[in-house]
Coordinates of C-alpha atoms in Angstrom, one line a residue:
X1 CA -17.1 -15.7 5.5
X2 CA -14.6 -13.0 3.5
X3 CA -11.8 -12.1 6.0
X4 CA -10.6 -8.6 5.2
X5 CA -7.0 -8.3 4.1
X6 CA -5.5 -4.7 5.2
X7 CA -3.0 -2.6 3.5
X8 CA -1.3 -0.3 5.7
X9 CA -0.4 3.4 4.4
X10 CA 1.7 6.1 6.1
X11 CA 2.0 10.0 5.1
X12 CA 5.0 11.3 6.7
X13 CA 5.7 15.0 6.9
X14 CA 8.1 17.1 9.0
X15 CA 5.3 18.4 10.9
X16 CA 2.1 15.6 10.5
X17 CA 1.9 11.6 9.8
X18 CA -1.3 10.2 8.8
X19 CA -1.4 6.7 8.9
X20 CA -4.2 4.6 7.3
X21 CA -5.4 1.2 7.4
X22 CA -7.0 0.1 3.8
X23 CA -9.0 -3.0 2.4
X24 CA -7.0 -4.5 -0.1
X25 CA -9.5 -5.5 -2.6
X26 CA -11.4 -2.3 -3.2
X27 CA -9.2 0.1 -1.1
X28 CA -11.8 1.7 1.2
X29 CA -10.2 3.4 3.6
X30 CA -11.1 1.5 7.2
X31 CA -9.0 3.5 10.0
X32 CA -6.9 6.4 10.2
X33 CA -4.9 8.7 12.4
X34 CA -3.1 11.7 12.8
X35 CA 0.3 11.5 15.4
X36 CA 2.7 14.3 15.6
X37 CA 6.0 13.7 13.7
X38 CA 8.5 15.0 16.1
X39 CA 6.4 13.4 19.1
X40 CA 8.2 9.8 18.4
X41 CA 11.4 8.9 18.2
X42 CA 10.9 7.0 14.6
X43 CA 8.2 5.6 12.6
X44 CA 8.4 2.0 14.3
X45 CA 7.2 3.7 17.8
X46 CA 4.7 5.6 16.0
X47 CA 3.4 2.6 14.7
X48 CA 3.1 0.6 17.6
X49 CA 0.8 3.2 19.1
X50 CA -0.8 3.5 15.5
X51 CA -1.4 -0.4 15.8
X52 CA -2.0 -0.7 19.8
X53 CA -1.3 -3.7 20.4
X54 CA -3.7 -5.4 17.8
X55 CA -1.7 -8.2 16.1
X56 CA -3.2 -7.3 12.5
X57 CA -1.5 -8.7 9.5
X58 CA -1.1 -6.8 6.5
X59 CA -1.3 -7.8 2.8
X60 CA 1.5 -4.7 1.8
X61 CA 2.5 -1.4 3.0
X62 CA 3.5 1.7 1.6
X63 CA 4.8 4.7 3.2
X64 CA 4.9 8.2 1.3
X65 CA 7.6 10.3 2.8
X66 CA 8.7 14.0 3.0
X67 CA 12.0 13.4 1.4
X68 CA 14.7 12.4 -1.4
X69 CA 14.1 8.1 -1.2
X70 CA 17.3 6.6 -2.5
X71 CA 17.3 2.7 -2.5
X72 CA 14.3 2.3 -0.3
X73 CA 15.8 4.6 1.9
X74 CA 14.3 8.3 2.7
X75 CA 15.6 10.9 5.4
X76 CA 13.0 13.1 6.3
X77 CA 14.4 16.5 5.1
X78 CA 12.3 18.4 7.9
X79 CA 12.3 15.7 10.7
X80 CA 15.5 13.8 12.2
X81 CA 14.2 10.5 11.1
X82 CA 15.3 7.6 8.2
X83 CA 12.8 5.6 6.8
X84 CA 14.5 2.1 5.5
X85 CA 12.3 -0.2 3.2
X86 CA 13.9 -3.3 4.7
X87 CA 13.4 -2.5 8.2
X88 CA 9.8 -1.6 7.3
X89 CA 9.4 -5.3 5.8
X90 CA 10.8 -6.8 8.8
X91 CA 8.5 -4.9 10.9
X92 CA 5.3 -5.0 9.3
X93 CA 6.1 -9.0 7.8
X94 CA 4.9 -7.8 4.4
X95 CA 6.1 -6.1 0.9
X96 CA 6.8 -2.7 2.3
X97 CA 7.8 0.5 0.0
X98 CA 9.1 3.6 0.6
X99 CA 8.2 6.4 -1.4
X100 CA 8.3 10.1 -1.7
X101 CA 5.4 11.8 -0.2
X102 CA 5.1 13.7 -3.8
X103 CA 4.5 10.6 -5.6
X104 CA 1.8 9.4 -3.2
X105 CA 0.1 12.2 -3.2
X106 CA 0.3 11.7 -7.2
X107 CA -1.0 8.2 -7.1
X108 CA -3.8 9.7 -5.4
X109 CA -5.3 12.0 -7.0
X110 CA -6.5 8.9 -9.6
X111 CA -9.2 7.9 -6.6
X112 CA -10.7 12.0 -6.2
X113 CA -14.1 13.2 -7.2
X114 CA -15.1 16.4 -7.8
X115 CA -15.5 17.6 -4.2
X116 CA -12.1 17.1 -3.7
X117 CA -11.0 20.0 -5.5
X118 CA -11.2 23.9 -6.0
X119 CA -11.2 24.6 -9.7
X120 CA -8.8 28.0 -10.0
X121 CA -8.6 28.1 -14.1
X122 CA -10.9 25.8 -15.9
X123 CA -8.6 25.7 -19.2
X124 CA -8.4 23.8 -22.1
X125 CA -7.2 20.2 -20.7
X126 CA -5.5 17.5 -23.4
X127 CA -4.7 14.4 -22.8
X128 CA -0.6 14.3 -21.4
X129 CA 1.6 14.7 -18.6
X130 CA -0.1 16.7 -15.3
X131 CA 1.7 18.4 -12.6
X132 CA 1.4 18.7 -8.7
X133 CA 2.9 21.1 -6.5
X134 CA 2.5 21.0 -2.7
X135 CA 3.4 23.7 0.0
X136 CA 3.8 22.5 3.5
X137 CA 6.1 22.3 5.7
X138 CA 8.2 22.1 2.9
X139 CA 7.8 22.5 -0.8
X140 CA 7.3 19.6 -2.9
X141 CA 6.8 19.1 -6.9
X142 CA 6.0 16.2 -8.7
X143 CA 5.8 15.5 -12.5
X144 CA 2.8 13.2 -13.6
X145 CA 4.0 11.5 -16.8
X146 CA 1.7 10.3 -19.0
X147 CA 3.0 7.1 -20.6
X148 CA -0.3 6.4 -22.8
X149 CA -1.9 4.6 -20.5
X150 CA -2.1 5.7 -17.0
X151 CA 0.0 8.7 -15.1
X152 CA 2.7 7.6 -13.5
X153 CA 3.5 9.9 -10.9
X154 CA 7.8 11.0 -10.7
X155 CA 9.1 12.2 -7.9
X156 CA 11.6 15.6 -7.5
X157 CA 13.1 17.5 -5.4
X158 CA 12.1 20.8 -7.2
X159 CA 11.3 22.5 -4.4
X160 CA 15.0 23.2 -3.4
X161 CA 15.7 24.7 -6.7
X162 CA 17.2 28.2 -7.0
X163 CA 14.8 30.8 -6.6
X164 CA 14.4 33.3 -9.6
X165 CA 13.0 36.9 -8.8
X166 CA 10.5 38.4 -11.5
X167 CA 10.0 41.5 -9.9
X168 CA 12.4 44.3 -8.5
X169 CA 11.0 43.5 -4.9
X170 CA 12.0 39.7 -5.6
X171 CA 15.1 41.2 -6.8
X172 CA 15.4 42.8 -3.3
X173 CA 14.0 39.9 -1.6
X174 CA 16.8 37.6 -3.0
X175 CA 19.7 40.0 -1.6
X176 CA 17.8 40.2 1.6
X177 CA 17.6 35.9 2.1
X178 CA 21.7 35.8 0.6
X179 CA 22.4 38.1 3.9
X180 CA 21.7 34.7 5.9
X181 CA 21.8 31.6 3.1
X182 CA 24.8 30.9 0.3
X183 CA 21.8 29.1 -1.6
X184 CA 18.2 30.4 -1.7
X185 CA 15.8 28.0 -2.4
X186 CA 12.3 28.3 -4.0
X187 CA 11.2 26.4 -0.6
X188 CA 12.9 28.7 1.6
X189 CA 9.9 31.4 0.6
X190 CA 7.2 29.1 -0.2
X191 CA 6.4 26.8 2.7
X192 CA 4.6 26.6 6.0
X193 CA 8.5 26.6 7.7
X194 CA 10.3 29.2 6.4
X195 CA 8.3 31.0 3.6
X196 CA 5.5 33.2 6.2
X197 CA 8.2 34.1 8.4
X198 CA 10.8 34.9 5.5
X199 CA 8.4 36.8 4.3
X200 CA 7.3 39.0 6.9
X201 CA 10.8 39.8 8.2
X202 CA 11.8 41.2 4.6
X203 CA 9.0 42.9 4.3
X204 CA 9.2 44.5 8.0
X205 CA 13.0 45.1 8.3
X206 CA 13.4 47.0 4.5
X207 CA 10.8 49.5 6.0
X208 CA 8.1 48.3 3.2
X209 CA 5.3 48.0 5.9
X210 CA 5.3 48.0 9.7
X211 CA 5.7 45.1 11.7
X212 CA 3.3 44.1 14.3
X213 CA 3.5 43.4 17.6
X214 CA 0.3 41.5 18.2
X215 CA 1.2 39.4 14.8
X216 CA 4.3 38.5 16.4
X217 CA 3.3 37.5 19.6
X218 CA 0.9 34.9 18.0
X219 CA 3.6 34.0 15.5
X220 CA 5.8 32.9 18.8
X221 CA 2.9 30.1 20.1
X222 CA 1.1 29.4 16.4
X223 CA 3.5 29.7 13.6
X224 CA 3.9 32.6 11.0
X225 CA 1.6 30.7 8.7
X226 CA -1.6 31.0 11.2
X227 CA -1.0 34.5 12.0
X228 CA -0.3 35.7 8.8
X229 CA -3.4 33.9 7.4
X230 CA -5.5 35.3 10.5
X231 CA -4.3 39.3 10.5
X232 CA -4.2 39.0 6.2
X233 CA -8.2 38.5 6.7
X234 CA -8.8 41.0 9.5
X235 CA -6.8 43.6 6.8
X236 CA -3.6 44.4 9.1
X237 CA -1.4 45.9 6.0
X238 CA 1.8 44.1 6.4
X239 CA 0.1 40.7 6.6
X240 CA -1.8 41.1 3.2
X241 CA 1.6 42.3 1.7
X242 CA 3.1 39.2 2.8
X243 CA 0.0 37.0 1.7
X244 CA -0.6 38.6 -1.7
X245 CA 3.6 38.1 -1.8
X246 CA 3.1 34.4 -1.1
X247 CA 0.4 33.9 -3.6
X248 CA 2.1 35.6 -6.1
X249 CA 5.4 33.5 -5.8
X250 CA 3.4 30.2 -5.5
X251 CA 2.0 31.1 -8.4
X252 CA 5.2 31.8 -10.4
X253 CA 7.0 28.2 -9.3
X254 CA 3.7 26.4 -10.3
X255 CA 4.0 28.1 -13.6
X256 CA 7.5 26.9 -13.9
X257 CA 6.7 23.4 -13.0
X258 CA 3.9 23.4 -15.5
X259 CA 6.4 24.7 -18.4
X260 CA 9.2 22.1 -17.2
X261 CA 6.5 19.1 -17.0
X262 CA 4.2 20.1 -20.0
X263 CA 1.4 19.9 -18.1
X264 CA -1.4 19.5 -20.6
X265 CA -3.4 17.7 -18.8
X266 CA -3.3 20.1 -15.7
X267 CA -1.5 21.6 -12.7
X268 CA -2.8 20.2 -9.1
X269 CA -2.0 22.4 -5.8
X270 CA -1.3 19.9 -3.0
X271 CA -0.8 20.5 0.8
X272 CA -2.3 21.6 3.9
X273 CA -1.8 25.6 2.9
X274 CA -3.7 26.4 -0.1
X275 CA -7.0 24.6 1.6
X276 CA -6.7 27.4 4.7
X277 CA -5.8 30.3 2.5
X278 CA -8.0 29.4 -0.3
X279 CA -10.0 32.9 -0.5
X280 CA -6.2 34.7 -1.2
X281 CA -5.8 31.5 -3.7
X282 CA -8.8 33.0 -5.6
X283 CA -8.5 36.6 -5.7
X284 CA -6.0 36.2 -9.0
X285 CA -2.4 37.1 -7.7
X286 CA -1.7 33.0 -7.8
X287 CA -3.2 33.0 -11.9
X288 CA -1.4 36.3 -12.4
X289 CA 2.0 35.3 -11.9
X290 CA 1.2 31.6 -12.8
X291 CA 0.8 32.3 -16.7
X292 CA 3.4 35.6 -16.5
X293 CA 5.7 33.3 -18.9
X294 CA 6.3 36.0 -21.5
X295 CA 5.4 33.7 -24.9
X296 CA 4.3 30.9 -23.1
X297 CA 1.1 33.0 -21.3
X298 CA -1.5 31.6 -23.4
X299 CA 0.4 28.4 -23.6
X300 CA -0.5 28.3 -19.5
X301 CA -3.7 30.3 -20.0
X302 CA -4.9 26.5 -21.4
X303 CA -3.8 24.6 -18.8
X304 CA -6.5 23.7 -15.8
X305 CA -5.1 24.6 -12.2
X306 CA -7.2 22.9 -9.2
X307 CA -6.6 22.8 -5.4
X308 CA -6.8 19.6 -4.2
X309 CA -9.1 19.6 -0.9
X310 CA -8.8 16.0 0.4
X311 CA -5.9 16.1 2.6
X312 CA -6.1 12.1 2.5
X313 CA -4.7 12.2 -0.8
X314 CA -1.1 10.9 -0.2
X315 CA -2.8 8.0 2.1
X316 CA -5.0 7.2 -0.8
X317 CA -2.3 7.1 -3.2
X318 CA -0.2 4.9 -0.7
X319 CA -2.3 2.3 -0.4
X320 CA -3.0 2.3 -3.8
X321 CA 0.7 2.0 -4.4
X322 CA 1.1 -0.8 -2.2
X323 CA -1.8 -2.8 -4.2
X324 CA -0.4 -2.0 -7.1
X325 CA 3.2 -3.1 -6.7
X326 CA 2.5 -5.9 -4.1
X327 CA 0.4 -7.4 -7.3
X328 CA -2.6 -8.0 -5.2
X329 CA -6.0 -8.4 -6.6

């Protein structure tokens, strides 16, 4: 009788975790759950409940984690918690890693099919490094170098790199965000926390559209994102400015990772936004400003861009991280 041996995965944003319990020889995914972050105090008490009292022993563990990990160590850059590599192996009893949540999502993508993604430029692909990007709750970038072999994905913080207008409005947009921040960030206008609301308050207080007081009501009790997203599709002016503004300038930092990366091989759009605003993904303001690189545009014209649809794709690279570098068979 074959006892299954479990590898135990974790996805850990400032908003969501997904946790994820794996089979270690051919890394079917066996159980999973979604907890809210800021509902537990750290990621031990999340796992408890995650693990209920089942004494389950795990082969390896890997955790991918919304943050800068330095020594085995990551503090959440949206979420008050620190994720320690050694505490995790006392814990869990097993090899445990810590990892960027980037860099799992980058493992990943190796175990997709087809159906997992939304093919936005078809290009010309070559054999080489590949790129992801990833708007959530925050902004994350990831380079996947190609060392001959296999991708190996590398972990940034790109995301918290200076923005750089291309427009007049982004000119204006930039003074607008130094009236409250020393240092604008690309993240601070293309995320799920800051980016919609940013965003709409710029383009409501410089008198470029009127604000709305139905949009900001919902705003208060779902977020800027979801009310954005919902009054952008019922046509309310001020939220397809802000949308078609948000495309454009995700567009423009993939375009910049895909230059910085050499992204032959293509340029993958992680995250939970682009899934739920996929129709404003399509209508060309994202491709627009994604190969508006001056002598580079055909250059970008060639690389493939695809939305990646499986939001299971940081567990999937997890675990397979933890196989990997646990050297199990």
């Amino acid at each position: 009788m074959t006892t299954t041996r479990y590898l135990l995965a974790g996805d850990v944003g400032g908003t969501k975790t997904h946790l994820g319990l794996f089979d270690a020889a051919t890394l079917a995914m066996l159980e999973t759950r979604t907890f809210a972050s800021a509902d537990f105090s750290d990621l031990p008490a999340m796992l408890r409940s995650f693990f209920g009292g089942r004494a389950l022993r795990c082969q390896a563990a890997c955790i991918g984690a919304a943050g800068p990990v330095l020594d085995g160590v990551c503090r959440i850059t949206n979420l008050s918690w620190s994720i320690r590599a050694d505490e995790l192996r006392q814990f869990l009893d097993c090899p445990a890693f810590v990892i960027n949540d980037l860099e799992a999502n980058g493992n990943g993508i190796a175990l997709l099919s087809p159906s997992d993604f939304h093919q936005l430029q078809a290009g010309t692909p070559r054999l080489g490094n590949a790129a992801l990007i990833s708007a959530g709750t925050g902004l994350g970038e990831c380079i996947l170098f190609w060392d001959g072999t296999r991708h190996i994905a590398v972990p940034s913080e790109g995301g918290h790199a200076s923005f750089s207008p291309s427009d007049p409005t982004g000119l204006d947009l930039l003074a607008y965000l130094w009236q409250t921040y020393d240092h604008v960030s690309w993240e601070r206008l293309v995320s799920g926390t800051f980016g919609f609301a940013h965003l709409y308050h710029f383009f409501r207080d410089t008198g470029r559209a009127a604000g709305s007081a139905a949009l900001e009501a919902l705003a208060a009790t779902d977020g800027y994102g979801a009310a954005i997203s919902k009054f952008a599709d019922a046509g309310l002016p001020i939220a397809v400015a802000v949308m078609e503004r948000f495309v454009a300038l995700y567009g423009a930092e993939a375009g910049n990772l895909a230059l910085k990366a050499l992204a032959t091989e293509g340029l993958f759009i992680g995250g939970g936004i682009a899934p739920k605003i996929l129709t404003w993904m399509t209508k060309g303001g994202f491709l627009n400003a994604f190969v508006a690189k001056g002598r580079f545009r055909s250059f970008l014209e060639q690389v493939p861009v695809a939305v990646i649809l499986n939001e299971r794709t940081a567990l999937l690279g997890a675990a397979r991280y933890a196989k990997y570098h646990a050297h199990l068979s």
